[in-house]
Structure formats: structure tokens, C-alpha cells
Amino acid sequence: MKMRKKILGALLSVAMVATTLVGCGGSATTTNDTATKDASSTTASDSTTGDSTAADTATQEVTTKTEAGGKVGVAMPTQSSERWINDGANMKAQLEALGYEVDLQYAEDDVQMQVSQIENMIASGVNCLVIASIDSSALVNVEAQAKDAGIPIIAYDRLLMDTDAVSYYATFDNKGVGTAIAKYVEDKLDLANASESYTIELFMGSPDDNNAVFLYNGVMEVLQPYFDNGTLVCKSGRTSFEDTCILRWSQETAQQNCENYLTGFYADEDLDICLTAFDGFAYGCKAALEGAGYTAENWPIITGQDAELMATKNIISGKQTMSIYKDTRLLAEKCVKMVQAVLEGAEPEINDTEQYNNGKIVVPSYLCTPVAVDQDNYKTIIVDGGYYTEEQLAE
Ligand code: BGC
């Protein structure tokens, strides 16, 4: 069936096209490269072995000395997506407030760069490592090195797989993210009582990120019955995780996939739902849909994750339907408690000791709660919660 959705900000759409192109993933490369280069010019060298590598020079390194507490290495995946920039900034600020020295590194989705950054952190004598991995299985050797050196590891947001060197895991309820996205779609279209069918395509996360599989499972737990009874129709036929996952959460690949679906399968019938696992994918779908001539008249439901600033603006203008708000301040807070636990013998807060088996051990975890946001509740959740100001959203 054809979806009819009201769009508030038709006037904004020209500006939105411009801003969307510098969103996450591939299209953002130019912008974020610049940011990275700027940042790397302030590189400090006191935390490295002195074996200068390409990775060292190409990356941001911010090391700050404070009075006491020990040194924490924080390895983050990329600055190409806004959420990780916030995560890094929150972790750094909160650890420094407690007197820890922080070595914060971004590896720009380059797995080898992340390995060498962590090696350098170990060599520089960090007391604890916090790692948000790029490829969660690729760090096994460097994690073993840390363990041998007596350095505890906390997994941040993404589970570290196939290692017994990880002490704790701070994250969001990743399956809960999937169910929240799917339930939003279910409610919005009242799928349980639908008399017509809706077309849907899936854009799932990176196969090397354990979170992506959890999210997919959450989505399917809610939507599988609707695929089975024909309420949801995926014309590309691609509904498995293997067929819909997107390596390294690439916005460009999401856009390409969406373009291919629209050309190949939706020439005669509109696509009603872009069920995406990430705001970056939502930007890619938005660009593809605009390219294919979709307007306010037939704009589909587009889901996302992270409630990035641009995504929230797109929600306000009607170009994205919803996102999953993940308060990275809270995640950092829980993770910092874990750092304190391993360094000072304090008690971290744990609320899951079952779900996160990494292939070697079940990692004690704290799962923060993800919240679906849309036009109706973003003010209460995001603005009143102090995540973004009205001014930021109006820019
Ligand atoms: C995170 C998401 C994020 C995605 C892409 C996942 O591991 O949990 O919040 O959208 O990576 O960066």
C-alpha cells in the first residue's frame, strides 16, 4: 500500500540535503578527516613507545595529566559518527574528574590502527584499558598482551569476543534496541490489525560487531510473525542478517543498497519502511529516496539508532521517523564505575550476568536502557534531558 505521511519541514528539505551529505560513514569522510587532522596536530607523545607508526601520526591522541589515580587508555572506533565523539569526550571528562590520566585514541575504523594504538597504550604503562572495538574478534592477541601485563580491560558498548581478558562490559541493551525499533514500527502502522500489507527493506549493522546480531534478533523477535503472515513484504527477499548486514556500519553502502532496492524492486510500488539499525544508514536511505523522487506524499518510515544531532533534526523535519536515544553520558558513568572497580576494588553496578557470552566467558555487564524517540517525545527525552538544546536543534 502507499504510505501517506505528513512532513512538517518541507521548507527545510533543501538545507537538509546539504547537511545530510556530511553525516556518518563514507560521505562524512572528508569532513571528519579534516577534524582528525586538526586533532592530530595536537598529538602528545608521552603515551607511546616512541616507535612512531603511520597509525600514530594519522590519529587523534589526547593525553592529559592530572594529579592521581593512574592512567586509563580509552580506545574508540571512529570519529566519523557523532556518537563515538560524544562517548570519548564523556569518558575523558568523567575519568579526569576522578583524577585519572586519560589516553583517548580514535582508530577511524582501521582495525590495524586500533591494534597498534592499544599496543602503544600497554607499552606506555596504562593501568586499565577501555575498548570500543572496530572488529570485536580482531583484538584477541593484544588483549592477551594486556592480560599478561596485568592490565584489566573493560569492553565499552561493543562486546570483546573470544577473549578471557575482559573484566566487565558496559553497554546498552542491544537486543532491546532491536525490539524498540521494531515495536515502534509495529505500533506506528498498527501491524497487528493491518488489513493491507506494507513493503519493507532492512539495513542491519556490521557483521564484526556483536551488537548488530543482537539488534537483528530483537527486530525479528517482533517482526517475524508479520513477515510470516504477509503483513510485511520484503520485495528484495533479503531478510536474513547475512543478506542485510553492512560492513563497518557504512552509510555509503546503506545508500547504495537502498538505491539498488528502489531501482530493482520498487519501480511500480513504493517502499513503505526502511528499517535501519543506525542513524548513518537512515541518512543514506534518505539520500537514496530523494534521488529516486520520493516526496512528503510517499515518504517511508525510516528508523535509526543513536539520536545523533542530525538525525534528531531530520526527525523534527520529518525526513527520519524515529531513532534510538542512547544517553552516552550514562554509559560513560557506568563504565567509569567499572574502571574504579578494577583499579580501586570498588563494586561496579552489574545488571546482566547471562546474555553476553563472548565465546570464552560470560562477561558481567551493565545494560543501559535504550529509548525510542520521535517527533512526539524528543522534547521531553532529548531537550529536557539536556542532551541537545533547542538552539542546537534549530541551527
Ligand atoms: C553501537 C551503535 C552504533 C553503531 C555504529 C554499535 O556498536 O551500539 O550505537 O550506532 O555501533 O556506530
Short mmCIF file of C-alpha atoms and ligand atoms in Angstrom, two decimals:
data_model
loop_
_atom_site.label_atom_id
_atom_site.label_comp_id
_atom_site.label_asym_id
_atom_site.label_seq_id
_atom_site.Cartn_x
_atom_site.Cartn_y
_atom_site.Cartn_z
CA MET A 1 0.00 0.00 0.00
CA LYS A 2 1.03 3.60 -0.38
CA MET A 3 2.01 5.33 2.78
CA ARG A 4 0.82 8.89 3.26
CA LYS A 5 2.90 10.72 5.80
CA LYS A 6 2.79 14.33 6.78
CA ILE A 7 6.08 16.14 6.59
CA LEU A 8 6.46 19.23 8.71
CA GLY A 9 9.53 20.79 7.26
CA ALA A 10 9.18 20.84 3.50
CA LEU A 11 10.93 24.20 3.60
CA LEU A 12 13.86 22.70 5.40
CA SER A 13 14.46 19.97 2.88
CA VAL A 14 16.99 21.87 0.78
CA ALA A 15 19.07 22.59 3.84
CA MET A 16 18.63 19.01 4.98
CA VAL A 17 20.03 17.62 1.74
CA ALA A 18 23.14 19.71 2.23
CA THR A 19 23.64 18.73 5.83
CA THR A 20 22.81 15.07 5.30
CA LEU A 21 25.69 14.64 2.92
CA VAL A 22 28.15 15.26 5.70
CA GLY A 23 26.60 12.73 8.06
CA CYS A 24 28.04 9.41 9.16
CA GLY A 25 30.06 6.83 7.36
CA GLY A 26 31.54 7.22 3.94
CA SER A 27 30.04 10.52 2.95
CA ALA A 28 31.38 12.07 6.07
CA THR A 29 34.95 11.13 5.32
CA THR A 30 36.10 14.47 4.02
CA THR A 31 34.65 16.46 6.87
CA ASN A 32 35.88 14.11 9.54
CA ASP A 33 39.28 13.64 8.01
CA THR A 34 39.73 17.32 8.45
CA ALA A 35 38.68 17.08 12.05
CA THR A 36 41.06 14.19 12.56
CA LYS A 37 43.98 16.02 11.04
CA ASP A 38 43.28 19.06 13.15
CA ALA A 39 43.15 16.91 16.22
CA SER A 40 46.32 15.01 15.39
CA SER A 41 48.26 18.22 15.21
CA THR A 42 47.92 18.41 18.98
CA THR A 43 49.30 14.90 19.37
CA ALA A 44 51.16 14.28 22.59
CA SER A 45 53.89 11.69 22.54
CA ASP A 46 54.24 10.78 26.19
CA SER A 47 51.97 7.79 25.97
CA THR A 48 53.64 5.98 23.11
CA THR A 49 56.69 3.77 22.95
CA GLY A 50 58.41 6.17 20.64
CA ASP A 51 58.09 3.66 17.80
CA SER A 52 56.29 6.09 15.64
CA THR A 53 53.92 4.39 13.18
CA ALA A 54 51.65 5.69 10.46
CA ALA A 55 48.82 4.91 12.81
CA ASP A 56 50.31 7.19 15.44
CA THR A 57 50.58 10.16 13.21
CA ALA A 58 47.27 9.68 11.45
CA THR A 59 45.26 9.59 14.58
CA GLN A 60 44.00 11.75 17.33
CA GLU A 61 45.71 11.36 20.67
CA VAL A 62 44.78 13.39 23.64
CA THR A 63 46.71 12.77 26.80
CA THR A 64 46.09 14.85 29.84
CA LYS A 65 47.93 14.72 33.11
CA THR A 66 46.02 15.02 36.32
CA GLU A 67 47.02 14.61 39.92
CA ALA A 68 46.49 10.93 40.76
CA GLY A 69 44.60 7.72 40.20
CA GLY A 70 46.53 6.02 37.42
CA LYS A 71 46.30 6.07 33.66
CA VAL A 72 43.42 4.78 31.56
CA GLY A 73 43.70 4.05 27.85
CA VAL A 74 40.43 4.62 26.03
CA ALA A 75 40.31 3.11 22.52
CA MET A 76 37.38 4.33 20.41
CA PRO A 77 36.45 3.11 16.91
CA THR A 78 35.88 6.22 14.81
CA GLN A 79 35.12 9.89 14.71
CA SER A 80 33.06 9.51 11.54
CA SER A 81 29.96 9.06 13.66
CA GLU A 82 28.97 11.66 16.20
CA ARG A 83 28.07 9.22 18.93
CA TRP A 84 31.66 8.00 19.39
CA ILE A 85 32.92 11.55 19.64
CA ASN A 86 30.48 12.09 22.49
CA ASP A 87 31.41 8.76 24.08
CA GLY A 88 35.11 9.62 24.04
CA ALA A 89 34.54 13.12 25.37
CA ASN A 90 32.28 11.87 28.18
CA MET A 91 34.70 9.13 29.22
CA LYS A 92 37.64 11.50 29.22
CA ALA A 93 35.84 14.17 31.21
CA GLN A 94 34.44 11.77 33.79
CA LEU A 95 37.71 9.89 34.30
CA GLU A 96 39.70 13.10 34.60
CA ALA A 97 37.23 14.46 37.12
CA LEU A 98 38.17 11.47 39.29
CA GLY A 99 41.87 12.16 38.92
CA TYR A 100 42.77 9.62 36.25
CA GLU A 101 45.11 10.41 33.41
CA VAL A 102 43.43 9.58 30.09
CA ASP A 103 44.89 8.49 26.77
CA LEU A 104 42.00 8.72 24.30
CA GLN A 105 42.53 7.33 20.81
CA TYR A 106 40.31 7.00 17.73
CA ALA A 107 41.23 4.47 15.04
CA GLU A 108 38.97 5.69 12.22
CA ASP A 109 37.56 2.20 11.58
CA ASP A 110 41.02 0.86 10.77
CA VAL A 111 41.40 -2.42 12.65
CA GLN A 112 45.22 -2.48 12.50
CA MET A 113 45.37 1.10 13.69
CA GLN A 114 43.30 0.15 16.72
CA VAL A 115 45.61 -2.79 17.44
CA SER A 116 48.69 -0.56 17.38
CA GLN A 117 47.01 2.10 19.47
CA ILE A 118 46.26 -0.48 22.16
CA GLU A 119 49.79 -1.90 21.92
CA ASN A 120 51.13 1.59 22.46
CA MET A 121 48.84 2.10 25.44
CA ILE A 122 50.12 -1.12 27.00
CA ALA A 123 53.73 -0.13 26.35
CA SER A 124 53.14 3.28 27.89
CA GLY A 125 52.05 1.65 31.12
CA VAL A 126 48.30 2.27 31.30
CA ASN A 127 46.68 0.78 34.38
CA CYS A 128 43.40 -0.05 32.67
CA LEU A 129 42.05 -0.27 29.12
CA VAL A 130 38.58 0.72 27.95
CA ILE A 131 37.91 -0.58 24.45
CA ALA A 132 35.09 0.09 21.99
CA SER A 133 36.25 -2.23 19.24
CA ILE A 134 36.04 -1.92 15.48
CA ASP A 135 36.25 -5.66 14.83
CA SER A 136 35.44 -7.33 18.12
CA SER A 137 37.34 -10.53 17.31
CA ALA A 138 40.48 -8.89 15.96
CA LEU A 139 41.93 -7.81 19.28
CA VAL A 140 42.48 -11.23 20.84
CA ASN A 141 46.31 -11.06 20.75
CA VAL A 142 46.62 -7.54 22.05
CA GLU A 143 44.09 -8.35 24.76
CA ALA A 144 46.24 -11.31 25.80
CA GLN A 145 49.25 -8.97 25.95
CA ALA A 146 47.31 -6.68 28.28
CA LYS A 147 46.33 -9.61 30.45
CA ASP A 148 49.95 -10.76 30.68
CA ALA A 149 50.93 -7.25 31.71
CA GLY A 150 48.25 -7.29 34.42
CA ILE A 151 46.16 -4.61 32.75
CA PRO A 152 42.40 -5.10 33.16
CA ILE A 153 40.09 -4.43 30.20
CA ILE A 154 36.57 -3.04 30.15
CA ALA A 155 34.53 -3.56 26.98
CA TYR A 156 32.74 -0.36 26.03
CA ASP A 157 29.45 -0.59 24.12
CA ARG A 158 30.65 -3.45 21.88
CA LEU A 159 31.46 -6.83 23.39
CA LEU A 160 35.07 -8.02 23.00
CA MET A 161 34.81 -11.51 21.57
CA ASP A 162 36.87 -14.68 22.05
CA THR A 163 38.91 -13.44 24.99
CA ASP A 164 39.05 -14.11 28.71
CA ALA A 165 40.96 -10.86 29.29
CA VAL A 166 37.88 -8.70 29.66
CA SER A 167 36.59 -7.95 33.18
CA TYR A 168 33.34 -6.08 32.58
CA TYR A 169 31.10 -4.82 29.79
CA ALA A 170 29.19 -1.53 29.80
CA THR A 171 26.61 -1.23 27.03
CA PHE A 172 23.00 -0.66 26.11
CA ASP A 173 20.52 -3.48 25.93
CA ASN A 174 21.40 -4.32 22.34
CA LYS A 175 18.57 -6.74 21.74
CA GLY A 176 16.33 -4.15 23.39
CA VAL A 177 17.43 -1.65 20.73
CA GLY A 178 16.15 -4.04 18.06
CA THR A 179 12.85 -4.72 19.78
CA ALA A 180 12.33 -0.99 20.43
CA ILE A 181 12.85 -0.17 16.74
CA ALA A 182 10.55 -2.98 15.61
CA LYS A 183 7.87 -2.26 18.19
CA TYR A 184 7.87 1.36 17.09
CA VAL A 185 7.10 0.28 13.53
CA GLU A 186 4.54 -2.24 14.75
CA ASP A 187 2.68 0.42 16.75
CA LYS A 188 3.01 3.17 14.19
CA LEU A 189 1.40 1.07 11.46
CA ASP A 190 -0.77 -0.94 13.82
CA LEU A 191 0.56 -4.09 12.19
CA ALA A 192 -1.42 -6.35 14.49
CA ASN A 193 -4.67 -5.06 12.94
CA ALA A 194 -3.44 -4.20 9.47
CA SER A 195 -5.76 -5.03 6.61
CA GLU A 196 -3.17 -4.20 3.98
CA SER A 197 0.46 -5.12 3.54
CA TYR A 198 3.49 -2.86 3.85
CA THR A 199 6.74 -3.11 1.94
CA ILE A 200 9.93 -3.12 3.98
CA GLU A 201 13.69 -3.33 3.49
CA LEU A 202 16.25 -3.98 6.22
CA PHE A 203 19.61 -2.30 6.76
CA MET A 204 21.46 -4.10 9.53
CA GLY A 205 24.76 -3.43 11.30
CA SER A 206 28.29 -4.65 10.85
CA PRO A 207 28.89 -8.41 10.91
CA ASP A 208 32.03 -7.93 13.04
CA ASP A 209 30.03 -6.13 15.73
CA ASN A 210 28.23 -8.42 18.17
CA ASN A 211 25.70 -5.63 18.82
CA ALA A 212 24.46 -5.90 15.24
CA VAL A 213 23.41 -9.52 15.67
CA PHE A 214 21.65 -8.80 18.96
CA LEU A 215 19.81 -5.90 17.35
CA TYR A 216 18.74 -8.05 14.39
CA ASN A 217 17.46 -10.75 16.74
CA GLY A 218 15.45 -8.14 18.63
CA VAL A 219 13.93 -6.83 15.40
CA MET A 220 12.98 -10.29 14.20
CA GLU A 221 11.51 -11.33 17.52
CA VAL A 222 8.87 -8.65 16.93
CA LEU A 223 8.52 -8.63 13.14
CA GLN A 224 8.93 -12.28 12.08
CA PRO A 225 5.19 -13.04 12.55
CA TYR A 226 4.35 -10.15 10.22
CA PHE A 227 6.71 -11.48 7.57
CA ASP A 228 5.18 -14.91 8.05
CA ASN A 229 1.56 -13.75 7.66
CA GLY A 230 2.28 -11.42 4.73
CA THR A 231 1.64 -8.12 6.52
CA LEU A 232 5.26 -7.19 5.82
CA VAL A 233 6.57 -7.76 2.32
CA CYS A 234 10.28 -7.53 1.58
CA LYS A 235 10.41 -7.34 -2.21
CA SER A 236 14.19 -7.82 -2.40
CA GLY A 237 13.74 -11.02 -0.43
CA ARG A 238 16.67 -10.01 1.78
CA THR A 239 15.59 -10.54 5.35
CA SER A 240 18.40 -12.62 6.88
CA PHE A 241 21.18 -10.98 8.88
CA GLU A 242 23.74 -12.23 6.38
CA ASP A 243 21.88 -10.61 3.49
CA THR A 244 21.25 -7.26 5.18
CA CYS A 245 24.33 -6.60 7.34
CA ILE A 246 26.55 -3.70 6.31
CA LEU A 247 30.28 -3.92 6.99
CA ARG A 248 31.68 -1.23 9.34
CA TRP A 249 28.27 0.44 9.51
CA SER A 250 28.95 2.22 6.20
CA GLN A 251 26.49 4.96 5.29
CA GLU A 252 27.59 4.76 1.66
CA THR A 253 26.80 1.05 1.43
CA ALA A 254 23.39 1.66 3.02
CA GLN A 255 22.67 4.33 0.41
CA GLN A 256 23.85 2.06 -2.39
CA ASN A 257 21.74 -0.85 -1.13
CA CYS A 258 18.72 1.40 -0.88
CA GLU A 259 19.27 2.74 -4.39
CA ASN A 260 19.57 -0.81 -5.70
CA TYR A 261 16.39 -1.91 -3.93
CA LEU A 262 14.43 1.08 -5.22
CA THR A 263 15.56 0.52 -8.79
CA GLY A 264 15.30 -3.24 -8.74
CA PHE A 265 12.12 -3.84 -6.78
CA TYR A 266 10.11 -0.68 -6.24
CA ALA A 267 9.54 0.73 -9.71
CA ASP A 268 5.80 0.05 -9.51
CA GLU A 269 5.15 0.21 -5.80
CA ASP A 270 6.52 2.47 -3.08
CA LEU A 271 8.81 1.30 -0.32
CA ASP A 272 6.92 1.87 2.94
CA ILE A 273 9.55 1.10 5.59
CA CYS A 274 13.33 1.49 5.71
CA LEU A 275 14.11 -0.40 8.87
CA THR A 276 17.65 0.69 9.59
CA ALA A 277 19.89 -0.05 12.57
CA PHE A 278 21.82 3.23 12.62
CA ASP A 279 21.29 6.94 12.01
CA GLY A 280 24.08 6.83 9.41
CA PHE A 281 22.03 4.29 7.44
CA ALA A 282 18.97 6.50 7.77
CA TYR A 283 20.93 9.36 6.16
CA GLY A 284 21.94 7.01 3.33
CA CYS A 285 18.34 5.89 2.78
CA LYS A 286 17.12 9.47 2.88
CA ALA A 287 19.58 10.43 0.12
CA ALA A 288 18.58 7.39 -1.97
CA LEU A 289 14.86 8.14 -1.57
CA GLU A 290 15.30 11.77 -2.51
CA GLY A 291 17.33 10.67 -5.52
CA ALA A 292 14.51 8.34 -6.52
CA GLY A 293 11.97 11.18 -6.32
CA TYR A 294 10.20 10.29 -3.06
CA THR A 295 8.43 13.28 -1.53
CA ALA A 296 6.34 14.07 1.53
CA GLU A 297 3.48 12.28 -0.25
CA ASN A 298 5.10 8.86 -0.22
CA TRP A 299 7.98 9.23 2.23
CA PRO A 300 8.53 5.93 4.07
CA ILE A 301 9.04 5.26 7.74
CA ILE A 302 12.78 5.45 8.38
CA THR A 303 14.22 4.17 11.63
CA GLY A 304 17.67 4.78 13.10
CA GLN A 305 19.84 4.45 16.16
CA ASP A 306 21.84 6.88 18.33
CA ALA A 307 19.65 10.01 18.11
CA GLU A 308 22.55 11.90 16.59
CA LEU A 309 22.09 15.65 16.29
CA MET A 310 21.46 15.45 12.56
CA ALA A 311 19.08 12.53 12.98
CA THR A 312 17.13 14.45 15.59
CA LYS A 313 16.90 17.41 13.22
CA ASN A 314 15.73 15.03 10.50
CA ILE A 315 13.10 13.69 12.88
CA ILE A 316 11.87 17.21 13.51
CA SER A 317 11.68 17.92 9.77
CA GLY A 318 10.00 14.57 9.07
CA LYS A 319 12.80 13.06 7.00
CA GLN A 320 13.53 10.39 9.59
CA THR A 321 10.74 8.87 11.63
CA MET A 322 12.48 7.76 14.79
CA SER A 323 15.78 6.95 16.39
CA ILE A 324 17.02 5.19 19.49
CA TYR A 325 18.26 7.58 22.10
CA LYS A 326 21.31 6.25 23.94
CA ASP A 327 22.47 8.57 26.67
CA THR A 328 26.24 8.28 26.27
CA ARG A 329 26.73 10.26 29.50
CA LEU A 330 25.06 7.44 31.39
CA LEU A 331 27.06 4.77 29.58
CA ALA A 332 30.29 6.59 30.43
CA GLU A 333 29.20 6.82 34.05
CA LYS A 334 28.61 3.07 34.28
CA CYS A 335 31.90 2.34 32.53
CA VAL A 336 33.84 4.68 34.83
CA LYS A 337 32.43 2.74 37.79
CA MET A 338 33.88 -0.41 36.24
CA VAL A 339 37.27 1.26 35.85
CA GLN A 340 37.14 2.23 39.51
CA ALA A 341 36.16 -1.32 40.40
CA VAL A 342 39.17 -2.90 38.72
CA LEU A 343 41.61 -0.23 39.90
CA GLU A 344 40.35 0.52 43.38
CA GLY A 345 38.46 -2.61 44.30
CA ALA A 346 35.11 -0.79 44.29
CA GLU A 347 31.85 -2.53 43.39
CA PRO A 348 30.63 -1.83 39.84
CA GLU A 349 26.94 -1.92 39.07
CA ILE A 350 26.07 -5.06 37.10
CA ASN A 351 22.61 -5.96 35.84
CA ASP A 352 23.29 -8.81 33.44
CA THR A 353 25.38 -11.91 34.01
CA GLU A 354 23.84 -14.13 31.35
CA GLN A 355 23.45 -12.62 27.91
CA TYR A 356 26.95 -11.66 26.93
CA ASN A 357 28.91 -14.82 26.30
CA ASN A 358 31.89 -13.84 24.16
CA GLY A 359 32.84 -17.37 23.19
CA LYS A 360 35.24 -17.74 26.12
CA ILE A 361 33.44 -16.31 29.13
CA VAL A 362 30.16 -14.72 30.10
CA VAL A 363 31.10 -11.10 30.73
CA PRO A 364 29.41 -9.36 33.69
CA SER A 365 27.59 -6.44 32.13
CA TYR A 366 25.64 -3.30 32.81
CA LEU A 367 22.96 -2.68 30.20
CA CYS A 368 21.61 0.85 29.92
CA THR A 369 18.08 1.21 28.59
CA PRO A 370 17.59 2.45 25.02
CA VAL A 371 14.63 4.76 24.38
CA ALA A 372 12.77 5.27 21.09
CA VAL A 373 12.44 8.95 20.16
CA ASP A 374 10.29 10.61 17.54
CA GLN A 375 8.54 13.93 16.88
CA ASP A 376 6.22 13.38 19.82
CA ASN A 377 8.72 12.80 22.60
CA TYR A 378 12.08 14.23 21.53
CA LYS A 379 11.48 17.41 23.52
CA THR A 380 10.86 15.57 26.76
CA ILE A 381 13.57 12.99 26.32
CA ILE A 382 16.31 14.80 24.47
CA VAL A 383 15.87 18.50 25.17
CA ASP A 384 14.59 18.28 28.75
CA GLY A 385 17.18 15.56 29.37
CA GLY A 386 19.87 18.11 28.46
CA TYR A 387 21.28 16.05 25.58
CA TYR A 388 20.77 18.73 22.92
CA THR A 389 19.47 22.25 23.34
CA GLU A 390 16.61 23.72 21.30
CA GLU A 391 19.25 26.07 19.82
CA GLN A 392 21.39 23.18 18.57
CA LEU A 393 18.34 21.56 17.03
CA ALA A 394 17.30 24.79 15.34
CA GLU A 395 20.71 25.52 13.77
C1 BGC B 1 26.55 0.85 18.57
C2 BGC B 1 25.53 1.76 17.95
C3 BGC B 1 26.10 2.48 16.76
C4 BGC B 1 26.82 1.53 15.83
C5 BGC B 1 27.51 2.26 14.71
C6 BGC B 1 27.12 -0.05 17.52
O1 BGC B 1 28.05 -0.90 18.08
O2 BGC B 1 25.98 0.10 19.61
O3 BGC B 1 25.07 2.68 18.91
O4 BGC B 1 25.05 3.08 16.04
O5 BGC B 1 27.74 0.76 16.54
O6 BGC B 1 28.48 3.13 15.18
#
